[in-house]
PDB file of C-alpha atoms in Angstrom:
ATOM      1  CA  MET Y   1      39.939  -3.475   6.316  1.00 45.00           C
ATOM      2  CA  PRO Y   2      37.628  -0.993   3.385  1.00 45.00           C
ATOM      3  CA  LEU Y   3      33.912  -0.915   4.560  1.00 58.00           C
ATOM      4  CA  ARG Y   4      31.828  -2.350   2.483  1.00 67.00           C
ATOM      5  CA  VAL Y   5      30.253  -0.757  -0.724  1.00 69.00           C
ATOM      6  CA  PRO Y   6      26.848  -0.427  -2.512  1.00 72.00           C
ATOM      7  CA  GLY Y   7      25.301  -2.805  -3.762  1.00 72.00           C
ATOM      8  CA  GLN Y   8      28.774  -6.049  -2.681  1.00 75.00           C
ATOM      9  CA  SER Y   9      26.189  -8.294  -1.616  1.00 77.00           C
ATOM     10  CA  LEU Y  10      24.343  -8.501  -4.220  1.00 77.00           C
ATOM     11  CA  GLU Y  11      27.607  -8.087  -7.031  1.00 80.00           C
ATOM     12  CA  ALA Y  12      28.794 -11.474  -4.754  1.00 78.00           C
ATOM     13  CA  GLU Y  13      25.568 -13.360  -5.913  1.00 79.00           C
ATOM     14  CA  ILE Y  14      25.050 -11.867  -8.799  1.00 80.00           C
ATOM     15  CA  ALA Y  15      29.071 -13.348  -9.485  1.00 80.00           C
ATOM     16  CA  ASP Y  16      27.587 -17.277  -7.842  1.00 80.00           C
ATOM     17  CA  VAL Y  17      24.302 -16.617  -9.949  1.00 82.00           C
ATOM     18  CA  GLU Y  18      26.882 -16.695 -13.789  1.00 79.00           C
ATOM     19  CA  TYR Y  19      29.163 -18.981 -12.671  1.00 76.00           C
ATOM     20  CA  ASP Y  20      26.632 -21.913 -11.670  1.00 78.00           C
ATOM     21  CA  HIS Y  21      24.248 -21.019 -13.747  1.00 78.00           C
ATOM     22  CA  ILE Y  22      25.718 -19.971 -17.190  1.00 81.00           C
ATOM     23  CA  LEU Y  23      29.507 -20.326 -16.636  1.00 81.00           C
ATOM     24  CA  SER Y  24      30.047 -23.763 -15.329  1.00 80.00           C
ATOM     25  CA  PRO Y  25      27.585 -25.952 -18.061  1.00 82.00           C
ATOM     26  CA  LEU Y  26      29.393 -23.422 -21.329  1.00 83.00           C
ATOM     27  CA  LEU Y  27      32.681 -25.552 -19.582  1.00 82.00           C
ATOM     28  CA  LEU Y  28      30.269 -28.299 -19.678  1.00 81.00           C
ATOM     29  CA  ALA Y  29      28.567 -28.189 -22.658  1.00 84.00           C
ATOM     30  CA  LEU Y  30      33.300 -27.306 -24.630  1.00 84.00           C
ATOM     31  CA  PHE Y  31      34.160 -30.073 -22.815  1.00 81.00           C
ATOM     32  CA  PHE Y  32      32.044 -31.944 -25.031  1.00 82.00           C
ATOM     33  CA  ILE Y  33      32.535 -30.639 -27.468  1.00 84.00           C
ATOM     34  CA  PHE Y  34      36.395 -31.170 -27.577  1.00 82.00           C
ATOM     35  CA  PHE Y  35      35.999 -34.470 -27.074  1.00 77.00           C
ATOM     36  CA  ALA Y  36      34.391 -34.629 -29.452  1.00 81.00           C
ATOM     37  CA  GLY Y  37      36.722 -33.028 -31.724  1.00 83.00           C
ATOM     38  CA  ILE Y  38      39.202 -35.108 -31.575  1.00 77.00           C
ATOM     39  CA  GLU Y  39      36.594 -38.207 -31.813  1.00 76.00           C
ATOM     40  CA  TRP Y  40      35.303 -36.592 -35.469  1.00 82.00           C
ATOM     41  CA  ALA Y  41      39.233 -36.104 -36.606  1.00 80.00           C
ATOM     42  CA  ARG Y  42      39.624 -40.162 -35.614  1.00 75.00           C
ATOM     43  CA  TYR Y  43      36.944 -40.421 -37.788  1.00 78.00           C
ATOM     44  CA  VAL Y  44      38.041 -38.616 -40.437  1.00 81.00           C
ATOM     45  CA  LEU Y  45      41.316 -40.085 -40.708  1.00 80.00           C
ATOM     46  CA  ASN Y  46      39.943 -43.913 -40.756  1.00 78.00           C
ATOM     47  CA  MET Y  47      40.315 -44.048 -37.655  1.00 71.00           C
ATOM     48  CA  LYS Y  48      37.986 -47.020 -36.084  1.00 70.00           C
ATOM     49  CA  PRO Y  49      36.206 -44.981 -33.337  1.00 65.00           C
ATOM     50  CA  SER Y  50      32.526 -43.545 -33.501  1.00 66.00           C
ATOM     51  CA  PRO Y  51      31.922 -40.432 -33.300  1.00 70.00           C
ATOM     52  CA  TRP Y  52      28.643 -40.279 -32.055  1.00 74.00           C
ATOM     53  CA  ILE Y  53      28.783 -41.143 -29.048  1.00 70.00           C
ATOM     54  CA  PHE Y  54      30.948 -37.806 -28.161  1.00 71.00           C
ATOM     55  CA  THR Y  55      27.959 -36.013 -30.429  1.00 77.00           C
ATOM     56  CA  GLY Y  56      25.397 -36.800 -28.585  1.00 80.00           C
ATOM     57  CA  ALA Y  57      26.806 -35.949 -25.184  1.00 77.00           C
ATOM     58  CA  ALA Y  58      27.786 -32.304 -26.397  1.00 79.00           C
ATOM     59  CA  VAL Y  59      24.686 -31.542 -28.111  1.00 84.00           C
ATOM     60  CA  LEU Y  60      23.716 -32.914 -24.970  1.00 84.00           C
ATOM     61  CA  GLY Y  61      25.404 -30.715 -23.401  1.00 81.00           C
ATOM     62  CA  CYS Y  62      24.334 -27.232 -25.173  1.00 83.00           C
ATOM     63  CA  ILE Y  63      21.127 -28.299 -25.199  1.00 87.00           C
ATOM     64  CA  TYR Y  64      21.651 -27.508 -21.249  1.00 83.00           C
ATOM     65  CA  ALA Y  65      23.845 -25.261 -20.753  1.00 82.00           C
ATOM     66  CA  ALA Y  66      21.351 -22.981 -23.900  1.00 85.00           C
ATOM     67  CA  LEU Y  67      18.203 -23.985 -21.227  1.00 86.00           C
ATOM     68  CA  ARG Y  68      20.101 -22.928 -17.288  1.00 82.00           C
ATOM     69  CA  ILE Y  69      21.106 -19.727 -19.649  1.00 81.00           C
ATOM     70  CA  PHE Y  70      18.266 -19.266 -20.760  1.00 85.00           C
ATOM     71  CA  ARG Y  71      16.166 -19.400 -17.313  1.00 83.00           C
ATOM     72  CA  ILE Y  72      18.401 -17.939 -15.625  1.00 82.00           C
ATOM     73  CA  ARG Y  73      18.062 -14.160 -17.574  1.00 83.00           C
ATOM     74  CA  ARG Y  74      15.503 -12.503 -16.133  1.00 82.00           C
ATOM     75  CA  ARG Y  75      16.973 -14.439 -12.268  1.00 81.00           C
ATOM     76  CA  LEU Y  76      19.844 -11.729 -12.623  1.00 81.00           C
ATOM     77  CA  HIS Y  77      18.963  -8.814 -14.709  1.00 82.00           C
ATOM     78  CA  GLN Y  78      16.953  -8.497 -10.979  1.00 81.00           C
ATOM     79  CA  LEU Y  79      20.317  -8.626  -9.700  1.00 81.00           C
ATOM     80  CA  ARG Y  80      21.807  -6.389 -11.405  1.00 84.00           C
ATOM     81  CA  LEU Y  81      18.348  -3.557 -11.148  1.00 83.00           C
ATOM     82  CA  GLY Y  82      18.990  -4.101  -7.623  1.00 84.00           C
ATOM     83  CA  ARG Y  83      22.736  -3.646  -8.029  1.00 84.00           C
ATOM     84  CA  ASP Y  84      22.762  -0.754  -9.915  1.00 85.00           C
ATOM     85  CA  GLY Y  85      19.764   0.965  -7.930  1.00 86.00           C
ATOM     86  CA  GLU Y  86      21.576   0.665  -4.437  1.00 87.00           C
ATOM     87  CA  ARG Y  87      24.686   1.723  -5.490  1.00 86.00           C
ATOM     88  CA  ALA Y  88      22.515   5.027  -7.752  1.00 87.00           C
ATOM     89  CA  VAL Y  89      20.758   5.621  -4.644  1.00 90.00           C
ATOM     90  CA  ALA Y  90      23.659   4.715  -2.540  1.00 88.00           C
ATOM     91  CA  GLN Y  91      25.652   9.026  -4.590  1.00 87.00           C
ATOM     92  CA  TYR Y  92      22.271  10.905  -3.461  1.00 89.00           C
ATOM     93  CA  LEU Y  93      23.158   9.691   0.049  1.00 92.00           C
ATOM     94  CA  GLU Y  94      26.861  11.028  -0.040  1.00 88.00           C
ATOM     95  CA  TRP Y  95      25.227  14.722  -0.290  1.00 89.00           C
ATOM     96  CA  PHE Y  96      23.538  13.332   3.743  1.00 93.00           C
ATOM     97  CA  ARG Y  97      27.930  13.277   4.233  1.00 92.00           C
ATOM     98  CA  SER Y  98      27.475  17.289   4.510  1.00 91.00           C
ATOM     99  CA  ALA Y  99      24.898  17.554   6.811  1.00 90.00           C
ATOM    100  CA  GLY Y 100      26.510  15.317   9.239  1.00 93.00           C
ATOM    101  CA  PHE Y 101      25.310  12.173   9.103  1.00 95.00           C
ATOM    102  CA  PHE Y 102      28.498   9.095   8.513  1.00 96.00           C
ATOM    103  CA  VAL Y 103      26.499   6.789   5.538  1.00 95.00           C
ATOM    104  CA  PHE Y 104      27.006   3.065   5.581  1.00 94.00           C
ATOM    105  CA  HIS Y 105      26.471   0.903   2.607  1.00 91.00           C
ATOM    106  CA  ASP Y 106      25.724  -2.849   2.568  1.00 89.00           C
ATOM    107  CA  VAL Y 107      26.290  -3.523   6.044  1.00 91.00           C
ATOM    108  CA  PRO Y 108      25.390  -7.462   6.626  1.00 89.00           C
ATOM    109  CA  ASN Y 109      23.000  -8.727  10.003  1.00 86.00           C
ATOM    110  CA  GLY Y 110      23.322 -12.247   9.551  1.00 77.00           C
ATOM    111  CA  ASP Y 111      22.557 -13.986   6.584  1.00 78.00           C
ATOM    112  CA  ALA Y 112      21.353 -10.420   4.740  1.00 83.00           C
ATOM    113  CA  ASN Y 113      22.087  -6.691   4.342  1.00 88.00           C
ATOM    114  CA  VAL Y 114      20.803  -3.523   5.102  1.00 92.00           C
ATOM    115  CA  ASP Y 115      21.218  -1.165   1.787  1.00 91.00           C
ATOM    116  CA  HIS Y 116      22.257   1.628   3.527  1.00 94.00           C
ATOM    117  CA  VAL Y 117      22.259   3.671   6.858  1.00 96.00           C
ATOM    118  CA  LEU Y 118      22.026   6.944   8.042  1.00 97.00           C
ATOM    119  CA  ILE Y 119      23.257   7.853  11.326  1.00 97.00           C
ATOM    120  CA  GLY Y 120      23.337  12.403  12.425  1.00 96.00           C
ATOM    121  CA  PRO Y 121      22.142  13.895  14.463  1.00 95.00           C
ATOM    122  CA  LYS Y 122      18.461  14.121  13.181  1.00 95.00           C
ATOM    123  CA  GLY Y 123      18.777   9.619  13.986  1.00 95.00           C
ATOM    124  CA  VAL Y 124      19.186   6.028  13.143  1.00 97.00           C
ATOM    125  CA  PHE Y 125      17.981   5.952   9.767  1.00 97.00           C
ATOM    126  CA  THR Y 126      17.887   2.173   7.769  1.00 96.00           C
ATOM    127  CA  VAL Y 127      16.966   2.860   3.957  1.00 95.00           C
ATOM    128  CA  GLU Y 128      15.988  -0.167   1.884  1.00 93.00           C
ATOM    129  CA  THR Y 129      16.943   0.163  -1.752  1.00 91.00           C
ATOM    130  CA  LYS Y 130      14.427  -1.689  -4.238  1.00 89.00           C
ATOM    131  CA  THR Y 131      14.401  -0.649  -7.804  1.00 85.00           C
ATOM    132  CA  TRP Y 132      11.830  -1.836 -10.003  1.00 83.00           C
ATOM    133  CA  SER Y 133      12.520  -1.372 -14.394  1.00 81.00           C
ATOM    134  CA  LYS Y 134      10.199   1.704 -15.732  1.00 79.00           C
ATOM    135  CA  PRO Y 135       7.299   0.865 -18.574  1.00 79.00           C
ATOM    136  CA  HIS Y 136       8.951   2.426 -21.932  1.00 75.00           C
ATOM    137  CA  ARG Y 137       4.684   4.439 -21.861  1.00 76.00           C
ATOM    138  CA  GLY Y 138       2.807   5.633 -18.973  1.00 74.00           C
ATOM    139  CA  GLU Y 139       2.897   5.820 -15.091  1.00 82.00           C
ATOM    140  CA  CYS Y 140       5.277   5.168 -12.799  1.00 85.00           C
ATOM    141  CA  ARG Y 141       2.966   5.223  -9.506  1.00 88.00           C
ATOM    142  CA  ILE Y 142       3.448   3.508  -6.137  1.00 87.00           C
ATOM    143  CA  THR Y 143       0.937   3.708  -4.424  1.00 89.00           C
ATOM    144  CA  VAL Y 144       0.341   1.368  -0.186  1.00 89.00           C
ATOM    145  CA  VAL Y 145      -1.975   1.051   0.519  1.00 87.00           C
ATOM    146  CA  ASP Y 146      -2.944  -2.222   4.306  1.00 84.00           C
ATOM    147  CA  GLY Y 147       0.423  -2.111   4.495  1.00 83.00           C
ATOM    148  CA  VAL Y 148       1.142  -3.590   0.985  1.00 87.00           C
ATOM    149  CA  ILE Y 149       3.535  -1.685  -1.387  1.00 88.00           C
ATOM    150  CA  ARG Y 150       2.698  -1.509  -5.322  1.00 88.00           C
ATOM    151  CA  ALA Y 151       4.499  -0.193  -8.925  1.00 87.00           C
ATOM    152  CA  ASN Y 152       1.602   0.045 -11.059  1.00 84.00           C
ATOM    153  CA  GLY Y 153      -0.981  -2.061  -9.369  1.00 82.00           C
ATOM    154  CA  ARG Y 154       1.494  -5.134  -9.173  1.00 83.00           C
ATOM    155  CA  GLU Y 155       2.157  -6.057  -5.868  1.00 83.00           C
ATOM    156  CA  MET Y 156       6.876  -5.991  -5.166  1.00 77.00           C
ATOM    157  CA  ASP Y 157       7.745  -9.930  -5.188  1.00 73.00           C
ATOM    158  CA  ARG Y 158       9.695  -9.433  -1.650  1.00 75.00           C
ATOM    159  CA  ASP Y 159       7.151  -7.876   1.074  1.00 85.00           C
ATOM    160  CA  PRO Y 160       9.203  -4.646   1.493  1.00 89.00           C
ATOM    161  CA  LEU Y 161       7.927  -2.709   4.822  1.00 91.00           C
ATOM    162  CA  ILE Y 162       8.375  -6.396   6.612  1.00 91.00           C
ATOM    163  CA  GLN Y 163      12.659  -5.840   5.880  1.00 91.00           C
ATOM    164  CA  ALA Y 164      12.594  -2.078   6.128  1.00 92.00           C
ATOM    165  CA  LYS Y 165      10.639  -2.437   9.965  1.00 94.00           C
ATOM    166  CA  ALA Y 166      13.077  -5.965  10.373  1.00 93.00           C
ATOM    167  CA  GLN Y 167      15.829  -4.237   9.114  1.00 93.00           C
ATOM    168  CA  ALA Y 168      15.354  -1.124  11.352  1.00 94.00           C
ATOM    169  CA  GLY Y 169      14.180  -4.058  14.536  1.00 94.00           C
ATOM    170  CA  TRP Y 170      18.260  -5.056  14.096  1.00 94.00           C
ATOM    171  CA  LEU Y 171      20.104  -2.009  14.319  1.00 95.00           C
ATOM    172  CA  ARG Y 172      17.926  -1.200  17.147  1.00 95.00           C
ATOM    173  CA  GLN Y 173      18.896  -4.136  19.189  1.00 94.00           C
ATOM    174  CA  PHE Y 174      22.075  -4.062  17.372  1.00 94.00           C
ATOM    175  CA  PHE Y 175      22.862  -0.328  19.475  1.00 94.00           C
ATOM    176  CA  ALA Y 176      21.194  -1.398  22.205  1.00 94.00           C
ATOM    177  CA  GLU Y 177      24.050  -4.354  22.949  1.00 93.00           C
ATOM    178  CA  SER Y 178      26.138  -1.580  23.257  1.00 90.00           C
ATOM    179  CA  LYS Y 179      24.165   0.943  25.170  1.00 91.00           C
ATOM    180  CA  PHE Y 180      23.020   2.744  22.939  1.00 92.00           C
ATOM    181  CA  ILE Y 181      19.370   3.729  22.989  1.00 90.00           C
ATOM    182  CA  THR Y 182      18.534   5.664  19.514  1.00 91.00           C
ATOM    183  CA  THR Y 183      14.198   4.493  17.853  1.00 93.00           C
ATOM    184  CA  VAL Y 184      15.879   3.848  14.045  1.00 95.00           C
ATOM    185  CA  GLN Y 185      13.539   4.740  11.308  1.00 96.00           C
ATOM    186  CA  PRO Y 186      13.031   2.494   8.445  1.00 96.00           C
ATOM    187  CA  VAL Y 187      12.639   4.096   5.707  1.00 95.00           C
ATOM    188  CA  VAL Y 188      12.585   2.839   1.433  1.00 94.00           C
ATOM    189  CA  VAL Y 189      13.053   4.231  -1.550  1.00 93.00           C
ATOM    190  CA  ILE Y 190      12.210   3.377  -5.336  1.00 90.00           C
ATOM    191  CA  PRO Y 191      14.490   5.161  -6.788  1.00 88.00           C
ATOM    192  CA  GLY Y 192      12.841   7.095 -10.498  1.00 86.00           C
ATOM    193  CA  TRP Y 193       8.868   5.804  -9.536  1.00 86.00           C
ATOM    194  CA  PHE Y 194       6.187   8.700  -8.123  1.00 89.00           C
ATOM    195  CA  VAL Y 195       4.888   7.518  -3.933  1.00 90.00           C
ATOM    196  CA  GLU Y 196       1.830   8.383  -3.339  1.00 90.00           C
ATOM    197  CA  ARG Y 197       0.988   9.949  -0.102  1.00 90.00           C
ATOM    198  CA  PHE Y 198       0.011   7.220   2.167  1.00 89.00           C
ATOM    199  CA  ASP Y 199       0.036   7.026   6.259  1.00 89.00           C
ATOM    200  CA  MET Y 200       3.727   5.813   6.932  1.00 90.00           C
ATOM    201  CA  LYS Y 201       2.083   6.309  10.745  1.00 89.00           C
ATOM    202  CA  LYS Y 202       0.441   3.219  10.462  1.00 89.00           C
ATOM    203  CA  ALA Y 203       2.401   2.006   7.948  1.00 88.00           C
ATOM    204  CA  GLY Y 204       5.833   1.936  10.831  1.00 90.00           C
ATOM    205  CA  ALA Y 205       7.830   2.724   7.823  1.00 93.00           C
ATOM    206  CA  TRP Y 206       8.324   6.060   5.460  1.00 94.00           C
ATOM    207  CA  VAL Y 207       8.805   5.185   1.370  1.00 93.00           C
ATOM    208  CA  LEU Y 208       9.645   7.628  -0.421  1.00 92.00           C
ATOM    209  CA  GLU Y 209      11.393   8.504  -3.917  1.00 90.00           C
ATOM    210  CA  VAL Y 210      14.472   9.224  -2.686  1.00 87.00           C
ATOM    211  CA  LYS Y 211      14.586  12.680  -4.037  1.00 90.00           C
ATOM    212  CA  ALA Y 212      12.264  13.156  -0.777  1.00 91.00           C
ATOM    213  CA  LEU Y 213      14.242  12.225   1.868  1.00 92.00           C
ATOM    214  CA  GLU Y 214      16.250  14.551   2.410  1.00 92.00           C
ATOM    215  CA  LYS Y 215      12.928  17.360   3.802  1.00 93.00           C
ATOM    216  CA  PHE Y 216      11.742  14.434   5.488  1.00 94.00           C
ATOM    217  CA  ILE Y 217      14.776  13.919   7.461  1.00 94.00           C
ATOM    218  CA  GLU Y 218      14.714  18.568   7.457  1.00 92.00           C
ATOM    219  CA  ASN Y 219      11.996  18.307   9.187  1.00 93.00           C
ATOM    220  CA  GLU Y 220      12.977  15.249  12.040  1.00 94.00           C
ATOM    221  CA  PRO Y 221      13.888  16.965  15.317  1.00 93.00           C
ATOM    222  CA  ASP Y 222      17.794  16.674  16.371  1.00 93.00           C
ATOM    223  CA  ARG Y 223      18.009  13.590  18.888  1.00 93.00           C
ATOM    224  CA  LEU Y 224      21.432  12.622  19.052  1.00 94.00           C
ATOM    225  CA  THR Y 225      24.379  14.351  20.075  1.00 94.00           C
ATOM    226  CA  ARG Y 226      27.336  15.020  17.602  1.00 94.00           C
ATOM    227  CA  GLU Y 227      29.606  12.611  20.556  1.00 95.00           C
ATOM    228  CA  GLU Y 228      26.752   9.820  20.369  1.00 95.00           C
ATOM    229  CA  VAL Y 229      26.815   9.928  16.241  1.00 95.00           C
ATOM    230  CA  LYS Y 230      30.572   9.810  16.386  1.00 95.00           C
ATOM    231  CA  ALA Y 231      30.802   7.251  18.780  1.00 96.00           C
ATOM    232  CA  MET Y 232      27.623   4.920  17.151  1.00 96.00           C
ATOM    233  CA  ALA Y 233      29.547   5.263  13.641  1.00 95.00           C
ATOM    234  CA  SER Y 234      32.271   4.006  15.899  1.00 95.00           C
ATOM    235  CA  ALA Y 235      30.640   1.024  16.762  1.00 95.00           C
ATOM    236  CA  LEU Y 236      28.368  -0.358  13.381  1.00 95.00           C
ATOM    237  CA  THR Y 237      32.171   0.752  11.796  1.00 94.00           C
ATOM    238  CA  SER Y 238      34.814  -1.666  13.827  1.00 93.00           C
ATOM    239  CA  TYR Y 239      31.281  -4.145  13.757  1.00 92.00           C
ATOM    240  CA  ILE Y 240      31.074  -3.492   9.981  1.00 89.00           C
ATOM    241  CA  ARG Y 241      35.116  -4.308   9.638  1.00 88.00           C
ATOM    242  CA  SER Y 242      34.344  -7.645  12.250  1.00 88.00           C
ATOM    243  CA  GLN Y 243      32.246  -9.252   9.654  1.00 84.00           C
ATOM    244  CA  SER Y 244      34.356  -8.297   6.658  1.00 71.00           C
ATOM    245  CA  ARG Y 245      37.336 -10.679   8.456  1.00 61.00           C
ATOM    246  CA  VAL Y 246      35.145 -13.400   8.965  1.00 54.00           C
TER     247      VAL Y 246
END
């Protein structure tokens, strides 16, 4: 089985949302429109049955479909934004392969997933991508105060720091069960936004614009031998492929 591609979980979720909230109600509306058309044809041809019942059902079906589509637009926008953000970050992370890293995307983790994993001489890193639309005007500034990430003063919906640290903890436990004892550095990257300085050690995770990640990793000491890197990457590869067959 091939390894997973960046944004694969979000791509699947987009397909589910589009079917459940767009295609399904549209098909329902078309179903009633079809039967309304039949009834109108019978009506025009002076046949006895009345079209009013199916016309009413068609109108209600169209209203239902329109409401479902209107309500889901924002959710679809967020999913597509997240998918595109993961793909953009993945393209940047490919550079790390030339520095001796193995790069993984969309690693399954129970009911969730780890957006990206880097395994190399400098250690193991989980990367959680958070993509926010930029305002048309003004600054694009990320602040981290008391463990809370805010974009232009607005708190993010789901706590990225908790997510990132949970992902790192899961991967650390996975490697421990595979007889590899190592630390895992959680990272939150927010493409295109300026991140103000804060105490990352106290926060327990890095929060960076993706282009800053290279310098942060370069400043880390060497932690793993080439043999350890290859063995850990092999273990994670086997796990991902086993999950793809489930």
